[in-house]
Tab-separated table of C-alpha atoms in Angstrom:
chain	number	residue	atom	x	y	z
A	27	UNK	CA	0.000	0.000	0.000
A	28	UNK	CA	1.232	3.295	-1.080
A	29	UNK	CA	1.025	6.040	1.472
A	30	UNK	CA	0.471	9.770	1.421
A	31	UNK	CA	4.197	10.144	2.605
A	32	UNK	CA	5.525	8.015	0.055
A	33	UNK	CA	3.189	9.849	-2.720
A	34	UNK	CA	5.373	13.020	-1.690
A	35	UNK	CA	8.940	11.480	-1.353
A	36	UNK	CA	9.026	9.679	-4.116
A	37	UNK	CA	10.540	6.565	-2.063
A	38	UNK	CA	9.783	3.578	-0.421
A	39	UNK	CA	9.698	3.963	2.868
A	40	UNK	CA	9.490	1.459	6.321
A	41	UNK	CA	5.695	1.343	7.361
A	42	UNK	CA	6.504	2.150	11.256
A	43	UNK	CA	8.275	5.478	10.042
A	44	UNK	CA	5.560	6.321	8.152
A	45	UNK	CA	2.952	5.717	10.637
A	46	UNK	CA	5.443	7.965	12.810
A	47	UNK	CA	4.909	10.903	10.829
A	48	UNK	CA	1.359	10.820	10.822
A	49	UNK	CA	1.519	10.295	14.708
A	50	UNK	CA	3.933	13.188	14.493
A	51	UNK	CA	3.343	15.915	12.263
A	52	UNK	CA	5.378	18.073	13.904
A	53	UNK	CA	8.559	15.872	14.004
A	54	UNK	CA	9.969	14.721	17.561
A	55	UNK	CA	13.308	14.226	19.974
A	56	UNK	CA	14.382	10.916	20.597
A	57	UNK	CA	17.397	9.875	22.702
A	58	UNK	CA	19.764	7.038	21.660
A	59	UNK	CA	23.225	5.638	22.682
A	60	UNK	CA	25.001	5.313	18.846
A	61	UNK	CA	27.789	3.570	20.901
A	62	UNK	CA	25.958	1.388	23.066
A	63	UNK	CA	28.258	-1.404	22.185
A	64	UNK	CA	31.173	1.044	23.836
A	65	UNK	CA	29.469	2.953	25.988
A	66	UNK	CA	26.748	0.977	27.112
A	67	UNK	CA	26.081	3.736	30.065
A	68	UNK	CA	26.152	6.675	28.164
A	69	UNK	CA	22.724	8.339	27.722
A	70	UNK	CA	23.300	9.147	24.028
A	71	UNK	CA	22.505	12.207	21.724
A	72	UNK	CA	18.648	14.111	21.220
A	73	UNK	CA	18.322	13.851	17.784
A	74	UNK	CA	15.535	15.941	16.236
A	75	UNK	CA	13.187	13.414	14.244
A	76	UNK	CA	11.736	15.874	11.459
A	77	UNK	CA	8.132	16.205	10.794
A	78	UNK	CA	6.937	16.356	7.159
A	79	UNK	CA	7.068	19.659	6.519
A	80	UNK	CA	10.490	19.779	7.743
A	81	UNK	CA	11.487	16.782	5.772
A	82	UNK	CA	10.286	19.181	2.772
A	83	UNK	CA	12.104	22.145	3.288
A	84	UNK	CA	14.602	22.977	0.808
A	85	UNK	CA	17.885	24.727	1.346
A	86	UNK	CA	21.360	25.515	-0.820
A	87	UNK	CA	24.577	24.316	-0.119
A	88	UNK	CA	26.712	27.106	-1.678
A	89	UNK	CA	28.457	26.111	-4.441
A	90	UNK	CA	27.279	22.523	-4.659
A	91	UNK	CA	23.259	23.187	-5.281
A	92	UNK	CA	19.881	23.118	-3.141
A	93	UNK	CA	18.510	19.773	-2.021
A	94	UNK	CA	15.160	18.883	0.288
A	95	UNK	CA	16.419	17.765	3.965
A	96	UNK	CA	14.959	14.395	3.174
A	97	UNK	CA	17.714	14.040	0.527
A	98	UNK	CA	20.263	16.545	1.671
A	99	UNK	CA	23.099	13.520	1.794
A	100	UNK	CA	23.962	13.665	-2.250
A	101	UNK	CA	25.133	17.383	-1.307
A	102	UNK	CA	27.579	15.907	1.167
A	103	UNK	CA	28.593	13.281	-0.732
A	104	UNK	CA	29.121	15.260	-4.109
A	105	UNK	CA	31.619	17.544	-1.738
A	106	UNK	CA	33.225	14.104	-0.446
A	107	UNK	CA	33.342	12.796	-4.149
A	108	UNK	CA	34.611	16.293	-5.269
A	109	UNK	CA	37.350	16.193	-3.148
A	110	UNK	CA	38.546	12.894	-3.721
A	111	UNK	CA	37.200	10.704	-1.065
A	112	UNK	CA	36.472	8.002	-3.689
A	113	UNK	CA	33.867	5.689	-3.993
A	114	UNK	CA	33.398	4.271	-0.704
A	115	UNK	CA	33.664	5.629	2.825
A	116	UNK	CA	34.181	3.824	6.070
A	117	UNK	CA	31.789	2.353	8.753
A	118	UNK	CA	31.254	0.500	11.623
A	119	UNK	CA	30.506	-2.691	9.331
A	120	UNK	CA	33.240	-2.188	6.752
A	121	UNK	CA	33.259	0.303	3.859
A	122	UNK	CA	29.951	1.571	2.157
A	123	UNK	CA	29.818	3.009	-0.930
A	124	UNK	CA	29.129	6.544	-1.379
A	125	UNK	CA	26.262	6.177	-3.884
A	126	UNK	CA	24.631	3.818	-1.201
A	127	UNK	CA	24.823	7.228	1.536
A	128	UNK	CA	23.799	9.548	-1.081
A	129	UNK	CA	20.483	7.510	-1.577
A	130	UNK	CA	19.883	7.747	2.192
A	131	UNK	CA	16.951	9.160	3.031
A	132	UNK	CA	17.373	11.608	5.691
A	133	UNK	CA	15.307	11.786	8.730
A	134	UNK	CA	16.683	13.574	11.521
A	135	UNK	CA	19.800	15.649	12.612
A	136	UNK	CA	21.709	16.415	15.222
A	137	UNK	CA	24.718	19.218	15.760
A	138	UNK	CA	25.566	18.570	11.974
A	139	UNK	CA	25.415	15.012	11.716
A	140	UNK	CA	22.289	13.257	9.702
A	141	UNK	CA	20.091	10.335	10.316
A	142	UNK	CA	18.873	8.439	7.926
A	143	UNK	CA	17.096	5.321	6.293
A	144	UNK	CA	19.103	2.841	4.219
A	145	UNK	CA	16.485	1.488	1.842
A	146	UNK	CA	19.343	-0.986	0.552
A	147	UNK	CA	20.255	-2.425	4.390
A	148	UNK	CA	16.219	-3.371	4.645
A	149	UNK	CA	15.776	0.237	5.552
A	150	UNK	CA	18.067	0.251	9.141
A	151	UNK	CA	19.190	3.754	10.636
A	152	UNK	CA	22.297	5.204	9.906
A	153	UNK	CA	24.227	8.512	11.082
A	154	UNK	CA	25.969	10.491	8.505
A	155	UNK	CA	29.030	12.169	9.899
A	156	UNK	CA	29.372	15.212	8.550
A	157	UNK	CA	32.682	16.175	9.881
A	158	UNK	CA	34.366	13.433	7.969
A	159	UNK	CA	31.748	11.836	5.797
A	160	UNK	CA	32.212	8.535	7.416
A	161	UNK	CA	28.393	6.367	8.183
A	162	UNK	CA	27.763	4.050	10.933
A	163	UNK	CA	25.021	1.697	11.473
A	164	UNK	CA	22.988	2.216	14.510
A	165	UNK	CA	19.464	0.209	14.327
A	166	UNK	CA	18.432	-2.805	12.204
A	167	UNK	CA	15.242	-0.785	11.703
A	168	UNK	CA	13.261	2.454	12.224
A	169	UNK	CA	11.388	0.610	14.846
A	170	UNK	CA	14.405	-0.630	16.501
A	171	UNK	CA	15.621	2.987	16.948
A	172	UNK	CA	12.232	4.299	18.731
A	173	UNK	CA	11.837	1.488	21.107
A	174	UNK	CA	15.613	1.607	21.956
């Protein structure tokens, strides 16, 4: 079944996400330990889940072009690609290529860094680094990340 979200993104996306943007229209802040695996007692970041509207908005990255926030990662990754990071950047699970992150689609942020959806990794949750344009793999699923 095609949704009302996905009519407007243009992508397929997890059925629990979906239902959370109709439960929250005006986007959320959830908590969540990245590192749990090294830090199992650290609290984690607030990252700012956006609402539709805020998914929407649309904004210019000077001298690369203007992108939605949903898909604001092919701006970061044409920079990383422009400046010779290659094809493929590195990860907690090994290297991931770039055209992989740039189809992300982005859901939240947090002081700079993105998270996103990996449609390609049966749509788990990702963070974007945007400091050095490395990824790492958080939650096997949208679900897994809001029931953390």
């Amino acid at each position: 079944m095609e949704s009302n979200s996905e009519n407007i993104f243009k992508k397929e996306l997890p059925n629990v996400y979906i239902e959370f943007l109709r439960k929250n229209p005006n986007g959320d802040e959830i908590e969540f330990n990245e590192y749990k695996d090294e830090a199992p007692d650290d609290e984690g970041r607030y990252w700012n889940i956006m609402g539709e509207n805020e998914l929407l908005e649309e904004w210019e990255m000077i001298g690369v072009g203007k992108s939605a926030n949903f898909e604001c990662l092919k701006l970061y990754v044409k920079t990383q690609k422009e400046f010779g990071a290659g094809q493929f950047t590195s990860s907690n699970v090994g290297k991931v290529d770039l055209n992989r992150v740039e189809s992300g689609f982005v859901i939240g942020d947090e002081n700079g860094d993105y998270l996103y959806i990996d449609s390609s990794d049966n749509f788990s949750v990702w963070v974007y680094y945007h400091d050095g344009g490395d990824v790492r793999k958080i939650a096997a699923s949208f679900g897994e990340f809001i029931n953390n």
